[in-house]
Short mmCIF file of C-alpha atoms and ligand atoms in Angstrom, two decimals:
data_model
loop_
_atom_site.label_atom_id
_atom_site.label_comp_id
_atom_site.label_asym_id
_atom_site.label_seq_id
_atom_site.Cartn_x
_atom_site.Cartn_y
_atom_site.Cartn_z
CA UNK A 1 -24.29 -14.89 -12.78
CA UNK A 2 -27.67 -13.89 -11.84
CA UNK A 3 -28.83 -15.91 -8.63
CA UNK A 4 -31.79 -17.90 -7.94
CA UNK A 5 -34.54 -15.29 -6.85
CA UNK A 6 -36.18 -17.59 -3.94
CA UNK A 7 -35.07 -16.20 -0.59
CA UNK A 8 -34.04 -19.37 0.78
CA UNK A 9 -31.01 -19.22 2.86
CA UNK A 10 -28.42 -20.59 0.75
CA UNK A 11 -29.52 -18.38 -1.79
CA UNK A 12 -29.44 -15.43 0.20
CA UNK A 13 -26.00 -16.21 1.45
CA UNK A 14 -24.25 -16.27 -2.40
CA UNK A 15 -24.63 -12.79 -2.91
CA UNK A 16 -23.21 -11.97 0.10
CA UNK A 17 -20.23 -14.45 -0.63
CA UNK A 18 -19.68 -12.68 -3.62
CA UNK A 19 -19.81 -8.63 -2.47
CA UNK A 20 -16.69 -10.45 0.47
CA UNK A 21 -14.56 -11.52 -2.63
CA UNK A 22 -15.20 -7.87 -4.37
CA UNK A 23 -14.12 -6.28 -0.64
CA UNK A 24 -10.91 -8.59 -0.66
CA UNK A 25 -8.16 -6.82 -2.12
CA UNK A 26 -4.69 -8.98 -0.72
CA UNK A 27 -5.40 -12.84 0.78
CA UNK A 28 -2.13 -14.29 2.02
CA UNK A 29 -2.62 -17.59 3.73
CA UNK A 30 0.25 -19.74 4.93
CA UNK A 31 2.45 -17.96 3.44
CA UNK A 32 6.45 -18.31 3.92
CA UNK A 33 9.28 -16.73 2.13
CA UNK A 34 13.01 -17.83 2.60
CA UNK A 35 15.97 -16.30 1.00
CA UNK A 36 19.11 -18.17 -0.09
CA UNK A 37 20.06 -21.80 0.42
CA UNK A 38 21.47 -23.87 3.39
CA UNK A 39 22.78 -22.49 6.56
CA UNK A 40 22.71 -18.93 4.77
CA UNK A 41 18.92 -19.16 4.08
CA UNK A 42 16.21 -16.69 6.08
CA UNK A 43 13.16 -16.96 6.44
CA UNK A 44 12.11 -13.70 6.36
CA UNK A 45 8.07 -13.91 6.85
CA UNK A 46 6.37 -17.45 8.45
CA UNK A 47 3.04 -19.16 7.53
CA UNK A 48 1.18 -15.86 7.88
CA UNK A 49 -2.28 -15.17 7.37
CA UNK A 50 -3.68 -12.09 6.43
CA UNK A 51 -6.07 -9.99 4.92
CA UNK A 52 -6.58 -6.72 3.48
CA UNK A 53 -10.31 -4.93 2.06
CA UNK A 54 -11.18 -1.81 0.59
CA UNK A 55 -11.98 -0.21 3.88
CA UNK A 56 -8.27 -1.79 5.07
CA UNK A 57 -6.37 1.07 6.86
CA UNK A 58 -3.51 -1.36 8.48
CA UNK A 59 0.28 -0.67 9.89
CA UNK A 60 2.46 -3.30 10.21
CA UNK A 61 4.74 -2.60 12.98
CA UNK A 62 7.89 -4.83 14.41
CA UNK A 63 11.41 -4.03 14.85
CA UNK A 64 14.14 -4.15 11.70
CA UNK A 65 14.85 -7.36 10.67
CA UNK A 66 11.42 -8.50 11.46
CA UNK A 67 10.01 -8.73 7.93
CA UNK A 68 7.64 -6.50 8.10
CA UNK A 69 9.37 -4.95 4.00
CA UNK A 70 9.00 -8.87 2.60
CA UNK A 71 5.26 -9.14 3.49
CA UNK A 72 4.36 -5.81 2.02
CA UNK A 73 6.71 -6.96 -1.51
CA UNK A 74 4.66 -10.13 -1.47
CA UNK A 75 1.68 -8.03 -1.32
CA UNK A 76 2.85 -5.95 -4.01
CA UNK A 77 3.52 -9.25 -6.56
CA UNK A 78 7.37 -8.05 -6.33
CA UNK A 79 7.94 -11.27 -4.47
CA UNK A 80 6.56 -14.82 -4.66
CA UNK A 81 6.09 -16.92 -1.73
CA UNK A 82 8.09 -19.87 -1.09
CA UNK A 83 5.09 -21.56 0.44
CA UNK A 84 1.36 -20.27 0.27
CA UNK A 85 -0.48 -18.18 -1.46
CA UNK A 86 -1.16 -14.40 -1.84
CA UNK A 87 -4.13 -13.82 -4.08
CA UNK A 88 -5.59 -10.81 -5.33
CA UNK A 89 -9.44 -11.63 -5.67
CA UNK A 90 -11.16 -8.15 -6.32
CA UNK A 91 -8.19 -6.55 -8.43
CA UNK A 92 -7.75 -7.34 -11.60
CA UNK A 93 -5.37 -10.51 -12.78
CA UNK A 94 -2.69 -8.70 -14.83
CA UNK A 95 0.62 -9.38 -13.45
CA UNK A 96 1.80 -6.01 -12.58
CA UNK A 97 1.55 -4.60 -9.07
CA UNK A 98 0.79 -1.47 -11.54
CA UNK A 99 -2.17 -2.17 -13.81
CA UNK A 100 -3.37 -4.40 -11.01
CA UNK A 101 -4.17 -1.34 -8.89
CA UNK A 102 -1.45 -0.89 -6.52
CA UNK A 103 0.55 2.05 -5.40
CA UNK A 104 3.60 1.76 -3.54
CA UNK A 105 5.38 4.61 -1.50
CA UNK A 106 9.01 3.66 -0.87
CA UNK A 107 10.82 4.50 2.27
CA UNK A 108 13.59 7.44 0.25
CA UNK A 109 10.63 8.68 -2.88
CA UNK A 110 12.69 7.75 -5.89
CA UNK A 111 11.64 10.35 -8.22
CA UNK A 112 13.28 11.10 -10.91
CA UNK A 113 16.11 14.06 -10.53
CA UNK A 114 15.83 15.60 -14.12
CA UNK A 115 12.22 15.98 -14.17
CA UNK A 116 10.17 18.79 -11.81
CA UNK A 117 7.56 17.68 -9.76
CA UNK A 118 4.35 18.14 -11.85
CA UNK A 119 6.58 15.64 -14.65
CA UNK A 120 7.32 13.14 -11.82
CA UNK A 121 3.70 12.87 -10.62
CA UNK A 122 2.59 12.91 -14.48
CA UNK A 123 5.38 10.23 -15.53
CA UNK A 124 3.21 6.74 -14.59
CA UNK A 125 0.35 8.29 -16.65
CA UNK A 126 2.17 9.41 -19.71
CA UNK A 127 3.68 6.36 -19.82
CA UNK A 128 -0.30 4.44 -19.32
CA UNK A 129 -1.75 6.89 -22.33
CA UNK A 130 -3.36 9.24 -20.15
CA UNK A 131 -4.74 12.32 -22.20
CA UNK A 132 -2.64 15.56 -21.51
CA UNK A 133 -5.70 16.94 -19.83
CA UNK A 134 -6.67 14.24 -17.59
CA UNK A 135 -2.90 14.34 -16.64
CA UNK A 136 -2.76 17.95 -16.10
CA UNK A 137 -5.93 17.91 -14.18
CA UNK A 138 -4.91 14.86 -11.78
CA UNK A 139 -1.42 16.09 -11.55
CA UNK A 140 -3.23 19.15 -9.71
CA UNK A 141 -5.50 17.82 -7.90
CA UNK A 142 -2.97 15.18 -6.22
CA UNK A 143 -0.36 17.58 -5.25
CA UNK A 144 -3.08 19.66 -4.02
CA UNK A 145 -4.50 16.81 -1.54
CA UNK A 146 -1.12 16.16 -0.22
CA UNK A 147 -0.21 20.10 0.41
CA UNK A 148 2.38 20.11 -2.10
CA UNK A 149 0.46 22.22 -5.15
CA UNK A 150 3.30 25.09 -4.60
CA UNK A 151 6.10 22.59 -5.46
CA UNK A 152 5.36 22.03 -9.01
CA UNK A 153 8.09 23.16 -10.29
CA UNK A 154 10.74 22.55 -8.27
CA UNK A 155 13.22 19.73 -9.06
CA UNK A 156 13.96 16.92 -6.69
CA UNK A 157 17.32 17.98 -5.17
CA UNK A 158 15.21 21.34 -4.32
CA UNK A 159 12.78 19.37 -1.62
CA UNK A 160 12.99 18.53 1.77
CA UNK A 161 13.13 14.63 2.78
CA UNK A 162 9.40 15.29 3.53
CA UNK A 163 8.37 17.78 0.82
CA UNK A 164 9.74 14.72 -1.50
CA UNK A 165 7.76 11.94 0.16
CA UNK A 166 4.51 13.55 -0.44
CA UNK A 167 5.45 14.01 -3.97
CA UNK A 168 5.91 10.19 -4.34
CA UNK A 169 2.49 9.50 -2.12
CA UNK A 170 0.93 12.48 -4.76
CA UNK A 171 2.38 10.51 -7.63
CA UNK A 172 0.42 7.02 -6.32
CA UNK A 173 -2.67 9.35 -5.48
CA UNK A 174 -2.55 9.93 -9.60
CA UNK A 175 -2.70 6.75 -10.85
CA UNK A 176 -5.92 5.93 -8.28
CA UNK A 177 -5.17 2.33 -7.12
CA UNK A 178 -7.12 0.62 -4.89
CA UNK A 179 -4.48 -0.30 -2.88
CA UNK A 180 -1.57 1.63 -1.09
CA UNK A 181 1.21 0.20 0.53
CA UNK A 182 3.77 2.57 1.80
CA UNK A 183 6.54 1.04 3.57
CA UNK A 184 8.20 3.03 6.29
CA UNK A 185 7.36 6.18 4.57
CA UNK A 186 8.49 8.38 7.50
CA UNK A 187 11.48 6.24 8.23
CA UNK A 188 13.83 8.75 6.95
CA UNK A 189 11.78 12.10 8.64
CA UNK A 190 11.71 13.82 11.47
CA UNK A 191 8.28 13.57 14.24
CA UNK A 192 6.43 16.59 12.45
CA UNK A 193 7.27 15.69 8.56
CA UNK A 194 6.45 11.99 9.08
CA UNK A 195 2.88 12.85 10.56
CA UNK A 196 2.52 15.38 7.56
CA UNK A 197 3.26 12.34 5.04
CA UNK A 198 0.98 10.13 7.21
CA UNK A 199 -1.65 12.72 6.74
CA UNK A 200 -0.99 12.84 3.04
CA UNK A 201 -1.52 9.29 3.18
CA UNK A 202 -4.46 9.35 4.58
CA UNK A 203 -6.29 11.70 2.51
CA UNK A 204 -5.27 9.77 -0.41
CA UNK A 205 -6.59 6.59 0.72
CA UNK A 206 -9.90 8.16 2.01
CA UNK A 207 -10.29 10.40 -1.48
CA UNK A 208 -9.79 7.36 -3.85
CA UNK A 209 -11.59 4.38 -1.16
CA UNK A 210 -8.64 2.93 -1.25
CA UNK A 211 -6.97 0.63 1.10
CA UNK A 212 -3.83 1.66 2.52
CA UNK A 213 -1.13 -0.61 4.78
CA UNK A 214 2.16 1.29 6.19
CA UNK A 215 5.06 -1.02 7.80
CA UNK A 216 6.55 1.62 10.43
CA UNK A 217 8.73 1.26 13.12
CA UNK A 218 7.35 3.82 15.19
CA UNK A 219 4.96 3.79 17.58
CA UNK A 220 3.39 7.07 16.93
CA UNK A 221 2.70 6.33 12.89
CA UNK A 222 1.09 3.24 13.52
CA UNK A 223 -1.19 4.43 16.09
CA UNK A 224 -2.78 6.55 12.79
CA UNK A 225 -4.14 3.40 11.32
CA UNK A 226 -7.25 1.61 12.82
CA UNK A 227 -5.82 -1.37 12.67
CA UNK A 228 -2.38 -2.64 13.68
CA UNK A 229 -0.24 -5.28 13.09
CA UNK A 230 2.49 -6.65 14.85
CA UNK A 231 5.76 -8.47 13.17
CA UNK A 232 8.35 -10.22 15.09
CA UNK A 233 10.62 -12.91 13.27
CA UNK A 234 8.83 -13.38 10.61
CA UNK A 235 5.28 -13.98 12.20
CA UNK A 236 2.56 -11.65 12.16
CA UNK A 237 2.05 -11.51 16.06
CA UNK A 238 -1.20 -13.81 17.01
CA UNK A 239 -3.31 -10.94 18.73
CA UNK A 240 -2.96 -9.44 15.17
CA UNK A 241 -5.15 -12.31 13.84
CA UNK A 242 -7.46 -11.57 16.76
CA UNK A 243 -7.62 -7.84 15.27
CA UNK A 244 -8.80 -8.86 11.96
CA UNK A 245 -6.70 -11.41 9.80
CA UNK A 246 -7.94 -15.22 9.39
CA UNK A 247 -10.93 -13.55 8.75
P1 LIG B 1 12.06 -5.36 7.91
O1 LIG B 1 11.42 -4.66 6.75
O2 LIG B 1 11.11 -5.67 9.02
O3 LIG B 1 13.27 -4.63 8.40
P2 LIG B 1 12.83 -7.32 5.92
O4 LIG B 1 11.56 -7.84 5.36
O5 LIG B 1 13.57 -6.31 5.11
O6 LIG B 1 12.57 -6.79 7.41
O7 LIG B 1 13.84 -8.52 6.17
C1 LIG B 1 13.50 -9.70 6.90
C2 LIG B 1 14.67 -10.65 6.86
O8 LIG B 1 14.84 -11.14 5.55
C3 LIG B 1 16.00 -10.02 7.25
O9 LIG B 1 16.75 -10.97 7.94
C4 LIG B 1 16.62 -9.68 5.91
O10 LIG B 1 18.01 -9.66 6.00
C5 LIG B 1 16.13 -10.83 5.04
N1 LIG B 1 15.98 -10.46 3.62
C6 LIG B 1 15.08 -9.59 3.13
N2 LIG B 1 15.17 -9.50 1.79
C7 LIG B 1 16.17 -10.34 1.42
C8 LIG B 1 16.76 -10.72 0.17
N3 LIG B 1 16.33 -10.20 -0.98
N4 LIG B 1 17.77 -11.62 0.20
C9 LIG B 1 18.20 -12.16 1.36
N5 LIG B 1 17.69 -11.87 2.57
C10 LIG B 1 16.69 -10.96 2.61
MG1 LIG B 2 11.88 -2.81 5.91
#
């Protein structure tokens, strides 16, 4: 809707109300999730706040346990709160974490062991319709970005833990979401490989504009990100909503 052109305040300030929503990509606000019933329920995350843009380049960190996996699926849509809400207000309302614009990266890469690695990367878009030529030419480009051109036609079983990983972060690359949420990516890799998937990361995020959030255990991944986040039981930590959530 075009706005009122006098430049009084209040119209001056819609606009800018408006280019905030289009910047928020994830909005959780109160938001709890418990699992099971009775004295067997968890609650795995607490009445947590938080908030993710375009220019978002967040780890999560906290020990196991800590719930750091359940926020990131209730970012994702794979999970609905108990209590709250997470709302997606600049991505499109489709239902799927996948047509909505979000990549995830898994902690072990789940391809696909019968299909090499240009097929893997080009699965999502064959399945979306993608032209053979727009496939072929993104399938390049993506492994290319994450180092991993050479490996096109190598199988699964015929990577390294790492080699794989930047397959599956070359495979989100391809289908350019706006959002990237990788949980523990390097969980699984050794100092060196983990920084090289990091990297991978990244690039992608910086070549597409995209957001990216990484739930790590270790120290050294999450000082990558600008921003960082700290889980403990459930709760995001409180000097993480001085560094930027409850905004
Ligand atoms: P983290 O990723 O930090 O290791 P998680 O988010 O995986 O932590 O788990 C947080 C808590 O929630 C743990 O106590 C875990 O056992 C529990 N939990 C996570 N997912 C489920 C589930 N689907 N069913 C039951 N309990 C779960
Ligand atoms: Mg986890």
């Amino acid at each position: 809707m075009k706005q009122n052109a006098t430049p009084t305040k209040s119209a001056r300030a819609l606009p800018e109300q408006s280019a905030e929503q289009e910047m928020l990509l994830v909005a959780c606000r109160d938001v709890s999730i418990t699992f099971g019933d009775g004295l067997a329920s968890v609650v795995a995350v607490h009445g947590t706040d938080c908030s993710i843009r375009a220019d978002s380049r967040v780890a999560i960190a906290g020990p196991s346990g800590s719930g750091k996996s359940t926020l990131l699926h209730l970012m994702a849509g794979f999970e609905q709160p108990t209590s709250g809400t997470v709302t997606w207000p600049a991505l499109p309302d489709t239902g799927s974490d996948l047509t909505r614009g979000i990549g995830v990266v898994f902690q072990t890469p789940s391809l696909v062991p019968t299909l090499n690695v240009f097929e893997n990367v080009a699965l999502p878009l064959n399945l979306a319709g993608e032209p053979s030529t727009t496939i072929t030419e993104r399938v390049r480009s993506s492994l290319e970005l994450v180092d991993a051109a050479e490996l096109e036609n190598r199988l699964p079983d015929e990577l390294s833990g790492g080699q794989a990983q930047r397959v599956a972060v070359a495979r989100v690359l391809a289908q350019r979401p706006r959002l990237i949420l990788a949980d523990e990516p390097t969980g699984q890799l050794d100092h060196h490989t983990g920084q090289r998937v990091v990297d991978a990361l990244l690039a992608t995020a910086d070549a597409l504009g995209a957001a990216l959030v990484v739930t790590t255990h270790d120290e050294m991944v999450a000082q990558r990100l600008t921003t960082r986040w700290s889980m403990h039981d459930g709760r995001l930590q409180p000097t993480a909503a001085v560094n930027g959530v409850l905004r």
